[in-house]
Structure formats: C-alpha cells, structure tokens
mmCIF file of C-alpha atoms in Angstrom:
data_model
loop_
_atom_site.group_PDB
_atom_site.id
_atom_site.type_symbol
_atom_site.label_atom_id
_atom_site.label_comp_id
_atom_site.label_asym_id
_atom_site.label_seq_id
_atom_site.Cartn_x
_atom_site.Cartn_y
_atom_site.Cartn_z
ATOM 1 C CA MET A 1 -93.035 -22.168 -45.500
ATOM 2 C CA LYS A 2 -96.627 -22.328 -44.256
ATOM 3 C CA HIS A 3 -97.889 -23.761 -47.579
ATOM 4 C CA ARG A 4 -95.119 -26.372 -47.597
ATOM 5 C CA LEU A 5 -96.087 -27.494 -44.083
ATOM 6 C CA ILE A 6 -99.744 -27.829 -45.113
ATOM 7 C CA LEU A 7 -98.713 -29.904 -48.135
ATOM 8 C CA ILE A 8 -96.601 -32.184 -45.936
ATOM 9 C CA LEU A 9 -99.496 -32.690 -43.522
ATOM 10 C CA ILE A 10 -101.836 -33.551 -46.421
ATOM 11 C CA LEU A 11 -99.342 -36.104 -47.785
ATOM 12 C CA ILE A 12 -98.965 -37.672 -44.329
ATOM 13 C CA SER A 13 -102.755 -37.911 -44.013
ATOM 14 C CA LEU A 14 -103.082 -39.543 -47.442
ATOM 15 C CA LEU A 15 -100.360 -42.078 -46.662
ATOM 16 C CA SER A 16 -102.025 -42.865 -43.335
ATOM 17 C CA CYS A 17 -105.381 -43.515 -45.060
ATOM 18 C CA LYS A 18 -103.689 -45.721 -47.663
ATOM 19 C CA ASN A 19 -101.944 -47.756 -44.967
ATOM 20 C CA GLU A 20 -105.219 -48.145 -43.068
ATOM 21 C CA LEU A 21 -106.981 -49.489 -46.185
ATOM 22 C CA GLU A 22 -104.132 -51.948 -46.770
ATOM 23 C CA ASP A 23 -104.272 -53.063 -43.140
ATOM 24 C CA ILE A 24 -107.906 -54.157 -43.486
ATOM 25 C CA ARG A 25 -107.503 -55.914 -46.843
ATOM 26 C CA LEU A 26 -108.270 -59.628 -46.435
ATOM 27 C CA LYS A 27 -105.055 -61.447 -45.577
ATOM 28 C CA THR A 28 -104.079 -65.034 -46.372
ATOM 29 C CA GLU A 29 -102.534 -67.861 -44.368
ATOM 30 C CA GLU A 30 -100.720 -70.976 -45.559
ATOM 31 C CA GLN A 31 -102.857 -73.160 -43.286
ATOM 32 C CA ALA A 32 -106.497 -72.260 -42.732
ATOM 33 C CA PRO A 33 -108.070 -73.284 -39.407
ATOM 34 C CA ILE A 34 -110.895 -75.104 -41.232
ATOM 35 C CA ASP A 35 -111.558 -77.345 -44.203
ATOM 36 C CA PHE A 36 -114.646 -76.239 -46.113
ATOM 37 C CA ARG A 37 -116.224 -78.416 -48.802
ATOM 38 C CA VAL A 38 -119.464 -78.265 -50.803
ATOM 39 C CA LEU A 39 -121.212 -81.631 -51.095
ATOM 40 C CA ASN A 40 -124.112 -80.604 -53.306
ATOM 41 C CA LYS A 41 -126.435 -77.801 -54.333
ATOM 42 C CA THR A 42 -130.092 -77.808 -55.315
ATOM 43 C CA ASN A 43 -130.596 -77.896 -59.088
ATOM 44 C CA ALA A 44 -133.777 -75.803 -58.940
ATOM 45 C CA PRO A 45 -135.170 -73.237 -56.497
ATOM 46 C CA LEU A 46 -136.825 -74.583 -53.337
ATOM 47 C CA ILE A 47 -138.804 -71.330 -53.207
ATOM 48 C CA SER A 48 -139.563 -69.577 -56.478
ATOM 49 C CA ALA A 49 -141.506 -66.475 -57.482
ATOM 50 C CA SER A 50 -145.089 -67.709 -57.789
ATOM 51 C CA ASN A 51 -147.035 -64.653 -56.632
ATOM 52 C CA PRO A 52 -147.397 -61.052 -57.876
ATOM 53 C CA TRP A 53 -145.566 -59.643 -54.817
ATOM 54 C CA GLU A 54 -142.572 -61.876 -55.677
ATOM 55 C CA ASN A 55 -142.475 -61.474 -59.442
ATOM 56 C CA GLY A 56 -139.839 -58.747 -59.475
ATOM 57 C CA LEU A 57 -137.206 -60.499 -57.373
ATOM 58 C CA ILE A 58 -136.760 -62.797 -54.391
ATOM 59 C CA GLY A 59 -134.056 -61.267 -52.229
ATOM 60 C CA TYR A 60 -132.269 -61.980 -48.957
ATOM 61 C CA CYS A 61 -133.426 -64.976 -46.899
ATOM 62 C CA MET A 62 -133.077 -66.503 -43.431
ATOM 63 C CA VAL A 63 -133.822 -70.055 -42.256
ATOM 64 C CA LEU A 64 -134.137 -71.378 -38.701
ATOM 65 C CA LYS A 65 -134.831 -74.957 -37.658
ATOM 66 C CA SER A 66 -136.983 -74.699 -34.544
ATOM 67 C CA ASP A 67 -137.316 -78.459 -34.055
ATOM 68 C CA GLU A 68 -136.940 -81.657 -36.060
ATOM 69 C CA ASN A 69 -140.122 -81.181 -38.083
ATOM 70 C CA PHE A 70 -140.505 -77.404 -38.094
ATOM 71 C CA TRP A 71 -138.360 -75.193 -40.300
ATOM 72 C CA GLN A 72 -139.057 -71.487 -40.760
ATOM 73 C CA MET A 73 -137.992 -69.281 -43.643
ATOM 74 C CA TRP A 74 -138.214 -65.517 -44.057
ATOM 75 C CA TYR A 75 -137.375 -63.902 -47.376
ATOM 76 C CA GLU A 76 -137.534 -60.513 -48.983
ATOM 77 C CA SER A 77 -139.567 -60.102 -52.157
ATOM 78 C CA PHE A 78 -140.097 -57.329 -54.676
ATOM 79 C CA ALA A 79 -143.061 -56.702 -56.939
ATOM 80 C CA PRO A 80 -142.175 -55.586 -60.491
ATOM 81 C CA THR A 81 -143.335 -52.051 -59.577
ATOM 82 C CA ALA A 82 -140.755 -51.646 -56.769
ATOM 83 C CA ASN A 83 -138.461 -48.712 -57.526
ATOM 84 C CA ASP A 84 -136.101 -48.918 -54.539
ATOM 85 C CA ASP A 85 -134.878 -51.324 -51.846
ATOM 86 C CA TYR A 86 -137.355 -50.043 -49.259
ATOM 87 C CA LYS A 87 -140.479 -51.055 -51.224
ATOM 88 C CA SER A 88 -140.015 -54.763 -50.521
ATOM 89 C CA TYR A 89 -142.069 -57.320 -48.572
ATOM 90 C CA LEU A 90 -141.041 -59.745 -45.832
ATOM 91 C CA CYS A 91 -142.536 -63.138 -46.676
ATOM 92 C CA TYR A 92 -142.820 -66.356 -44.672
ATOM 93 C CA ALA A 93 -142.673 -70.077 -45.449
ATOM 94 C CA THR A 94 -142.584 -73.275 -43.378
ATOM 95 C CA SER A 95 -141.336 -76.800 -43.951
ATOM 96 C CA LYS A 96 -141.191 -80.197 -42.248
ATOM 97 C CA ASN A 97 -137.883 -81.215 -43.838
ATOM 98 C CA GLY A 98 -136.124 -78.097 -45.167
ATOM 99 C CA ILE A 99 -136.740 -79.098 -48.793
ATOM 100 C CA ASN A 100 -140.479 -78.862 -49.408
ATOM 101 C CA TRP A 101 -141.812 -75.450 -48.407
ATOM 102 C CA GLU A 102 -145.309 -74.054 -47.991
ATOM 103 C CA LYS A 103 -146.358 -70.412 -48.192
ATOM 104 C CA PRO A 104 -149.193 -69.994 -45.662
ATOM 105 C CA LYS A 105 -151.968 -67.461 -46.126
ATOM 106 C CA LEU A 106 -151.496 -65.253 -43.086
ATOM 107 C CA GLY A 107 -154.049 -62.480 -43.547
ATOM 108 C CA LEU A 108 -151.665 -59.844 -42.168
ATOM 109 C CA VAL A 109 -150.809 -57.478 -45.042
ATOM 110 C CA ASN A 110 -152.995 -56.187 -47.820
ATOM 111 C CA PHE A 111 -151.610 -56.591 -51.347
ATOM 112 C CA GLU A 112 -153.706 -55.257 -54.212
ATOM 113 C CA GLY A 113 -156.931 -55.621 -52.246
ATOM 114 C CA SER A 114 -156.334 -58.995 -50.587
ATOM 115 C CA SER A 115 -154.555 -60.226 -47.455
ATOM 116 C CA GLU A 116 -154.644 -63.868 -48.599
ATOM 117 C CA ASN A 117 -150.881 -64.061 -48.873
ATOM 118 C CA ASN A 118 -147.714 -65.032 -47.000
ATOM 119 C CA ILE A 119 -146.557 -61.450 -46.422
ATOM 120 C CA ILE A 120 -145.590 -60.635 -42.830
ATOM 121 C CA LEU A 121 -144.514 -57.004 -43.234
ATOM 122 C CA SER A 122 -144.609 -54.369 -45.958
ATOM 123 C CA GLY A 123 -141.665 -52.032 -46.392
ATOM 124 C CA GLN A 124 -143.999 -49.288 -47.563
ATOM 125 C CA GLU A 125 -145.869 -49.397 -44.234
ATOM 126 C CA THR A 126 -142.846 -49.690 -41.907
ATOM 127 C CA ASN A 127 -140.192 -47.356 -43.426
ATOM 128 C CA GLY A 128 -138.537 -50.413 -44.960
ATOM 129 C CA ILE A 129 -137.699 -54.041 -44.132
ATOM 130 C CA HIS A 130 -134.696 -54.322 -46.456
ATOM 131 C CA GLY A 131 -132.027 -56.942 -45.699
ATOM 132 C CA PRO A 132 -133.870 -58.969 -43.036
ATOM 133 C CA PHE A 133 -131.670 -60.791 -40.513
ATOM 134 C CA ILE A 134 -133.424 -62.971 -37.927
ATOM 135 C CA TYR A 135 -132.096 -64.748 -34.880
ATOM 136 C CA LYS A 136 -133.613 -66.279 -31.767
ATOM 137 C CA GLU A 137 -132.453 -65.456 -28.239
ATOM 138 C CA ASN A 138 -134.063 -66.607 -24.983
ATOM 139 C CA GLY A 139 -137.086 -67.852 -26.925
ATOM 140 C CA ILE A 140 -137.698 -64.486 -28.635
ATOM 141 C CA TYR A 141 -137.232 -63.827 -32.357
ATOM 142 C CA HIS A 142 -135.264 -60.708 -33.319
ATOM 143 C CA LEU A 143 -135.644 -59.085 -36.747
ATOM 144 C CA ILE A 144 -133.005 -56.586 -37.913
ATOM 145 C CA VAL A 145 -133.694 -54.506 -41.047
ATOM 146 C CA ASN A 146 -132.626 -51.374 -42.902
ATOM 147 C CA GLN A 147 -135.047 -48.444 -42.857
ATOM 148 C CA ILE A 148 -135.400 -44.990 -44.388
ATOM 149 C CA ILE A 149 -137.271 -41.863 -43.288
ATOM 150 C CA VAL A 150 -137.548 -38.974 -45.740
ATOM 151 C CA ASP A 151 -137.664 -35.581 -44.022
ATOM 152 C CA ASN A 152 -137.973 -32.503 -46.264
ATOM 153 C CA ASP A 153 -136.716 -34.539 -49.246
ATOM 154 C CA SER A 154 -133.671 -35.572 -47.209
ATOM 155 C CA PRO A 155 -133.370 -39.326 -46.576
ATOM 156 C CA LYS A 156 -132.273 -40.542 -43.154
ATOM 157 C CA TYR A 157 -131.087 -44.148 -43.024
ATOM 158 C CA SER A 158 -130.980 -46.417 -40.012
ATOM 159 C CA ILE A 159 -130.974 -50.022 -38.807
ATOM 160 C CA ALA A 160 -133.851 -51.149 -36.592
ATOM 161 C CA VAL A 161 -134.985 -54.203 -34.613
ATOM 162 C CA ALA A 162 -138.392 -55.756 -33.912
ATOM 163 C CA TYR A 163 -139.376 -58.684 -31.675
ATOM 164 C CA SER A 164 -141.737 -61.638 -31.934
ATOM 165 C CA GLU A 165 -142.784 -64.703 -29.958
ATOM 166 C CA ASN A 166 -143.616 -66.768 -33.053
ATOM 167 C CA GLY A 167 -141.683 -65.195 -35.937
ATOM 168 C CA VAL A 168 -144.898 -64.010 -37.607
ATOM 169 C CA ASN A 169 -146.423 -61.250 -35.481
ATOM 170 C CA TRP A 170 -143.863 -58.522 -34.827
ATOM 171 C CA SER A 171 -143.558 -55.561 -32.482
ATOM 172 C CA LYS A 172 -142.893 -52.026 -33.673
ATOM 173 C CA PHE A 173 -139.346 -51.297 -34.797
ATOM 174 C CA SER A 174 -136.779 -49.584 -32.583
ATOM 175 C CA LYS A 175 -133.696 -47.909 -34.025
ATOM 176 C CA ILE A 176 -130.361 -49.446 -33.037
ATOM 177 C CA TYR A 177 -127.952 -47.787 -35.489
ATOM 178 C CA ASP A 178 -127.727 -44.568 -37.507
ATOM 179 C CA GLY A 179 -126.323 -45.037 -40.985
ATOM 180 C CA TYR A 180 -126.706 -46.413 -44.508
ATOM 181 C CA SER A 181 -126.169 -50.162 -44.976
ATOM 182 C CA ASP A 182 -128.190 -51.549 -47.877
ATOM 183 C CA THR A 183 -127.591 -55.272 -47.281
ATOM 184 C CA GLN A 184 -128.171 -57.835 -44.524
ATOM 185 C CA ASN A 185 -126.697 -56.651 -41.226
ATOM 186 C CA VAL A 186 -125.648 -59.404 -38.857
ATOM 187 C CA LEU A 187 -125.721 -59.233 -35.060
ATOM 188 C CA LEU A 188 -123.242 -61.708 -33.597
ATOM 189 C CA ASN A 189 -122.383 -62.486 -29.995
ATOM 190 C CA PHE A 190 -118.681 -63.332 -30.063
ATOM 191 C CA ASN A 191 -116.402 -63.580 -27.027
ATOM 192 C CA ASP A 192 -119.198 -62.151 -24.847
ATOM 193 C CA GLN A 193 -119.470 -59.013 -26.970
ATOM 194 C CA LYS A 194 -122.265 -58.055 -29.359
ATOM 195 C CA LYS A 195 -120.925 -57.092 -32.796
ATOM 196 C CA LEU A 196 -123.079 -55.609 -35.558
ATOM 197 C CA PHE A 197 -121.671 -56.321 -39.028
ATOM 198 C CA VAL A 198 -122.744 -53.589 -41.474
ATOM 199 C CA ARG A 199 -121.839 -52.355 -44.943
ATOM 200 C CA LYS A 200 -119.310 -49.543 -45.152
ATOM 201 C CA TRP A 201 -118.303 -47.582 -48.226
ATOM 202 C CA ILE A 202 -114.736 -46.600 -49.102
ATOM 203 C CA GLY A 203 -115.286 -43.473 -51.153
ATOM 204 C CA GLU A 204 -118.664 -42.318 -52.391
ATOM 205 C CA ILE A 205 -121.785 -44.450 -51.919
ATOM 206 C CA SER A 206 -122.601 -46.437 -55.093
ATOM 207 C CA THR A 207 -119.374 -45.461 -56.880
ATOM 208 C CA GLY A 208 -116.839 -46.404 -54.193
ATOM 209 C CA GLU A 209 -115.845 -49.787 -52.796
ATOM 210 C CA ARG A 210 -118.077 -51.841 -50.542
ATOM 211 C CA ALA A 211 -116.463 -53.139 -47.364
ATOM 212 C CA VAL A 212 -117.541 -54.631 -44.035
ATOM 213 C CA GLY A 213 -117.647 -52.612 -40.841
ATOM 214 C CA ILE A 214 -118.184 -53.733 -37.261
ATOM 215 C CA SER A 215 -120.090 -51.717 -34.685
ATOM 216 C CA ARG A 216 -120.131 -52.341 -30.952
ATOM 217 C CA ILE A 217 -122.697 -51.560 -28.294
ATOM 218 C CA ASN A 218 -122.757 -47.965 -27.137
ATOM 219 C CA ARG A 219 -121.665 -48.053 -23.492
ATOM 220 C CA PHE A 220 -124.574 -45.762 -22.547
ATOM 221 C CA SER A 221 -127.245 -47.941 -24.141
ATOM 222 C CA SER A 222 -128.406 -51.534 -23.765
ATOM 223 C CA LEU A 223 -128.998 -51.949 -27.521
ATOM 224 C CA PHE A 224 -127.706 -49.034 -29.547
ATOM 225 C CA PHE A 225 -124.560 -49.338 -31.605
ATOM 226 C CA GLU A 226 -121.749 -46.885 -32.164
ATOM 227 C CA GLN A 227 -120.662 -45.934 -35.684
ATOM 228 C CA ALA A 228 -118.997 -48.920 -37.316
ATOM 229 C CA GLU A 229 -115.273 -49.085 -37.991
ATOM 230 C CA LEU A 230 -113.888 -50.692 -41.126
ATOM 231 C CA ALA A 231 -113.152 -54.378 -40.481
ATOM 232 C CA TYR A 232 -112.190 -55.921 -43.829
ATOM 233 C CA ARG A 233 -112.311 -55.384 -47.578
ATOM 234 C CA ASN A 234 -111.435 -57.259 -50.767
ATOM 235 C CA ASN A 235 -110.622 -54.833 -53.597
ATOM 236 C CA PHE A 236 -112.269 -52.176 -55.734
ATOM 237 C CA GLU A 237 -112.865 -54.436 -58.767
ATOM 238 C CA GLU A 238 -114.458 -57.229 -56.721
ATOM 239 C CA ASP A 239 -115.852 -55.817 -53.514
ATOM 240 C CA VAL A 240 -117.546 -57.460 -50.535
ATOM 241 C CA TYR A 241 -121.290 -57.290 -51.104
ATOM 242 C CA THR A 242 -122.768 -58.955 -47.999
ATOM 243 C CA ASN A 243 -121.875 -59.104 -44.306
ATOM 244 C CA GLY A 244 -122.465 -62.794 -43.670
ATOM 245 C CA ALA A 245 -120.905 -63.565 -40.273
ATOM 246 C CA ILE A 246 -121.535 -66.866 -38.473
ATOM 247 C CA LYS A 247 -120.095 -68.128 -35.189
ATOM 248 C CA TYR A 248 -118.489 -71.542 -35.684
ATOM 249 C CA ASP A 249 -116.708 -73.019 -32.649
ATOM 250 C CA ASN A 250 -114.060 -70.419 -31.729
ATOM 251 C CA LEU A 251 -114.140 -68.699 -35.142
ATOM 252 C CA ILE A 252 -116.173 -66.197 -37.118
ATOM 253 C CA LEU A 253 -116.923 -67.528 -40.589
ATOM 254 C CA CYS A 254 -117.838 -64.901 -43.179
ATOM 255 C CA LEU A 255 -119.848 -66.434 -46.011
ATOM 256 C CA THR A 256 -119.869 -63.332 -48.144
ATOM 257 C CA SER A 257 -121.038 -62.540 -51.645
ATOM 258 C CA ILE A 258 -118.411 -60.904 -53.874
ATOM 259 C CA PHE A 259 -119.483 -58.403 -56.547
ATOM 260 C CA ASN A 260 -117.571 -58.416 -59.836
ATOM 261 C CA LYS A 261 -118.264 -54.871 -61.001
ATOM 262 C CA SER A 262 -117.151 -55.275 -64.597
ATOM 263 C CA LYS A 263 -119.418 -58.275 -65.213
ATOM 264 C CA GLY A 264 -122.182 -57.390 -62.771
ATOM 265 C CA ASP A 265 -122.074 -60.954 -61.395
ATOM 266 C CA ILE A 266 -122.101 -61.970 -57.728
ATOM 267 C CA TYR A 267 -120.431 -65.129 -56.468
ATOM 268 C CA LEU A 268 -119.628 -66.600 -53.054
ATOM 269 C CA GLY A 269 -116.467 -66.207 -51.037
ATOM 270 C CA LEU A 270 -115.306 -67.297 -47.582
ATOM 271 C CA ALA A 271 -113.291 -65.467 -44.947
ATOM 272 C CA TYR A 272 -112.650 -66.129 -41.274
ATOM 273 C CA SER A 273 -111.392 -64.561 -38.061
ATOM 274 C CA ARG A 274 -110.156 -65.957 -34.766
ATOM 275 C CA ASN A 275 -110.585 -62.781 -32.738
ATOM 276 C CA GLY A 276 -113.152 -60.631 -34.568
ATOM 277 C CA ASN A 277 -110.479 -58.070 -35.449
ATOM 278 C CA THR A 278 -108.217 -59.616 -38.124
ATOM 279 C CA PHE A 279 -109.854 -61.336 -41.084
ATOM 280 C CA TYR A 280 -108.338 -63.823 -43.533
ATOM 281 C CA LYS A 281 -109.443 -65.005 -46.942
ATOM 282 C CA TYR A 282 -109.995 -68.762 -47.234
ATOM 283 C CA ASN A 283 -107.495 -69.571 -49.967
ATOM 284 C CA ASN A 284 -108.370 -73.201 -50.658
ATOM 285 C CA LYS A 285 -110.416 -73.689 -53.809
ATOM 286 C CA ILE A 286 -114.158 -74.171 -53.235
ATOM 287 C CA ASP A 287 -116.383 -75.578 -55.960
ATOM 288 C CA TRP A 288 -119.579 -73.574 -55.446
ATOM 289 C CA LYS A 289 -121.221 -75.410 -58.390
ATOM 290 C CA GLN A 290 -122.373 -72.148 -59.985
ATOM 291 C CA SER A 291 -122.308 -72.987 -63.713
ATOM 292 C CA GLN A 292 -123.207 -70.842 -66.713
ATOM 293 C CA ASN A 293 -126.348 -72.910 -67.259
ATOM 294 C CA SER A 294 -127.646 -72.901 -63.683
ATOM 295 C CA TRP A 295 -130.689 -70.873 -62.617
ATOM 296 C CA ASP A 296 -128.524 -68.836 -60.219
ATOM 297 C CA ASN A 297 -125.632 -68.156 -62.604
ATOM 298 C CA LYS A 298 -125.609 -64.356 -62.181
ATOM 299 C CA ALA A 299 -125.978 -63.883 -58.441
ATOM 300 C CA ILE A 300 -125.870 -65.881 -55.199
ATOM 301 C CA TYR A 301 -126.513 -64.174 -51.844
ATOM 302 C CA ALA A 302 -125.732 -66.518 -48.949
ATOM 303 C CA SER A 303 -127.951 -66.426 -45.881
ATOM 304 C CA PRO A 304 -125.914 -65.453 -42.783
ATOM 305 C CA SER A 305 -126.857 -68.652 -40.961
ATOM 306 C CA LEU A 306 -125.953 -72.331 -41.009
ATOM 307 C CA VAL A 307 -128.509 -75.044 -40.231
ATOM 308 C CA LYS A 308 -127.019 -78.185 -38.668
ATOM 309 C CA SER A 309 -127.882 -81.456 -40.387
ATOM 310 C CA ASP A 310 -128.198 -84.850 -38.706
ATOM 311 C CA ASN A 311 -124.614 -85.698 -39.709
ATOM 312 C CA ASP A 312 -121.542 -84.477 -37.834
ATOM 313 C CA SER A 313 -119.766 -81.517 -39.467
ATOM 314 C CA THR A 314 -122.476 -81.195 -42.146
ATOM 315 C CA TYR A 315 -124.581 -78.045 -42.521
ATOM 316 C CA PHE A 316 -127.166 -76.530 -44.813
ATOM 317 C CA LEU A 317 -126.540 -73.084 -46.259
ATOM 318 C CA TYR A 318 -129.556 -71.388 -47.847
ATOM 319 C CA TYR A 319 -129.189 -68.612 -50.381
ATOM 320 C CA SER A 320 -131.157 -66.438 -52.760
ATOM 321 C CA GLY A 321 -130.117 -66.622 -56.390
ATOM 322 C CA THR A 322 -131.043 -65.407 -59.840
ATOM 323 C CA GLU A 323 -129.979 -65.465 -63.466
ATOM 324 C CA LYS A 324 -130.488 -61.690 -63.461
ATOM 325 C CA ASN A 325 -127.480 -59.375 -63.596
ATOM 326 C CA HIS A 326 -127.049 -57.141 -60.513
ATOM 327 C CA ASP A 327 -127.272 -53.927 -62.532
ATOM 328 C CA SER A 328 -130.380 -54.924 -64.495
ATOM 329 C CA PRO A 329 -133.636 -53.197 -63.497
ATOM 330 C CA ILE A 330 -136.372 -55.120 -61.688
ATOM 331 C CA THR A 331 -139.046 -56.222 -64.165
ATOM 332 C CA ASN A 332 -141.624 -58.994 -64.308
ATOM 333 C CA ASN A 333 -139.761 -62.265 -63.829
ATOM 334 C CA ASN A 334 -141.233 -63.984 -66.880
ATOM 335 C CA ASP A 335 -137.825 -63.332 -68.442
ATOM 336 C CA TYR A 336 -135.636 -64.741 -65.662
ATOM 337 C CA VAL A 337 -135.568 -67.114 -62.682
ATOM 338 C CA THR A 338 -135.325 -65.875 -59.104
ATOM 339 C CA GLY A 339 -135.619 -67.985 -55.967
ATOM 340 C CA ILE A 340 -134.008 -69.654 -52.952
ATOM 341 C CA GLY A 341 -131.701 -72.661 -53.073
ATOM 342 C CA ARG A 342 -129.625 -74.690 -50.643
ATOM 343 C CA TYR A 343 -126.073 -75.964 -50.288
ATOM 344 C CA GLU A 344 -125.020 -78.968 -48.245
ATOM 345 C CA ILE A 345 -121.530 -78.315 -46.902
ATOM 346 C CA VAL A 346 -118.953 -79.975 -44.648
ATOM 347 C CA ILE A 347 -116.833 -77.926 -42.242
ATOM 348 C CA THR A 348 -113.970 -79.421 -40.255
ATOM 349 C CA ASN A 349 -112.110 -77.491 -37.573
ATOM 350 C CA ASN A 350 -108.379 -78.180 -37.937
ATOM 351 C CA GLU A 351 -107.459 -76.495 -34.670
ATOM 352 C CA LYS A 352 -109.538 -78.586 -32.262
#
C-alpha cells in the first residue's frame, strides 16, 4: 500500500511538471496586436573582424543613439585562442549615422603587448563580460554581463552590473543574480516593475531545452534579483536561444534567436506579451532575408534594442551574424565571415 501511494505521488508530480511546461509554451492568437515587417537588411557587415582580438568571432552587440550625430556600439569579440565564453572582450565603436563605424584606439586594455585598440574590458581580467547588455537610465550607462568565479575547481556563475558616465570607463562589477545564463540578459522596466530576462534550462544544461525565465527584484534589496521562474519556451528541437525583450508601447516584444539543434543554425523569431506573464508567438510570416548565400546564413543574434529612425513606425535592429555553424569550434576567421549587420523594420500597433 505504501509503495502504491509513493508511485501515485510520483505520477502526479510528473503530470504537474508536464502541464507546467505546456502552460509556458508560446501560444498563438488569430490577430496579433502588431504588424511587423522587414524593409531591408545590410548586404555586408557594418562591423567586421579586422583585428586579432576579433578574429575568432564577433558576438553579441548593443547600439544606442545618444543624439542625432552620435551613435555608440558595444560588441563582444573572441580571439581564435578563446576556449570558453568568459575569455571574450568588450569592444567599442562610434558612428555619426549608424552605418559607417569607427573603432577608436582607447588605450584601456592590453592585448598582446599593446593597448592601441578599441577594447573596453577583458573577460579574463573581470571574471567575464559575456553577453553584454547596455542601457541608459538617468544619464548613467548600465552594463549587465555574465561572470564566472572558479573556487576549488568548482565554477560559480552569476550576473553582474557595472556603471559608467560615458559608456567607456566602467566601475567595478556588482553581483545582481546568482545563476548560469550564457546569453544576453535583459533588464526591462515594464508596468513599473524591473524584470530580468535570463536563460533557463529545462533538463540538464547543454543537453536540455533552452527557455526564457524572468526574475524580479528581491524585496530586501534595491538591485538583487530572485531566482528566475520559467516564462516561455518554444520546443526541444528548436529552442529559444536569446532573451531579447524590448518595451514597445504597452507591449513586450521578444526578438529572439531560435536554435535549430539538428542543423546547428540560428534564425530570428518574434514573440510578444501584453502583461509580462503570458507570451505569444507572432504567427504572421516575416521575411528575415537570411538566404543561403548571405554572410550571416548560419546564425543571427538580434540585439535586444530598437533604435528609432527619423520615420514614424520605422526602427533599426542591429544583430551579430556569421556563416559559421553554432557547434563549430572558434578558429581564425580566414575561413568564415563574422560581423554586425542591421535591419530596417516597420512596426505598427494595431491596438492603439
């Protein structure tokens, strides 16, 4: 009798977990609250790997338009010798128009004996700067990254924040979250509540399914987040790779990258939420203009930010891309293209 009761309780628990996973699967609606259309995409990278510290891979990027003639870009780069995500560099570029970019020599970080480079921070000197997300609040830049500390051969993962007045010179990092989230983590202020979008794993890390979790501010701390709860998922074969969340009018738009595990390719997807709790897949067809012959045909990682253009309803979406398969090792990029491109998109709110 006792063993039968235990078996029943186990079955109830398994059914409950299954129902929970189904509850957070991206839902669909007949009528989406927005129309989303791609106007064009750059045919070649705006930023490409032209330096030794970039020759392995150009990774996640962020772009802010500070004023009409001053655009700032931060991007993650990997040298060919990098053997994990935490050995990357945070690099910096500026532009007057968002198309033509310059990589200034900052003199901040030494790379192979010289600081004549555009590196702002080194992951090897800061416990990691993986997945940089940058936003500006009250005139202060905020940088959110993933970090790792190895203690007695045991890795401890966390998310940390640093601050800057100019986006170049940064304070020391302070931990804001305990946990493993090896992608860009997005801090969003929605309905007067700070939400931290992080990666969650369903099952074992690396072999399970990637999903998106949302963490909220710990009520005992001004900027420390509780453990994230699962928010939405796609499916095991094509899981959600990035946490791109952007506030648009009264909605959260999730410009996420989707990972096709069998092919190793990464393409873009779009989801949305009205309340930050229930998420829907945008079911209308979007032509992302990612062809077999394009330089970014194997992977596109959208930046979790939209830059407003001079035209109503038109935005720029920057992204990092490559013709390198996700599961291929980092090598010298003489054999493949890696860089940063840009979409021009139109978004119309159907519920206004």
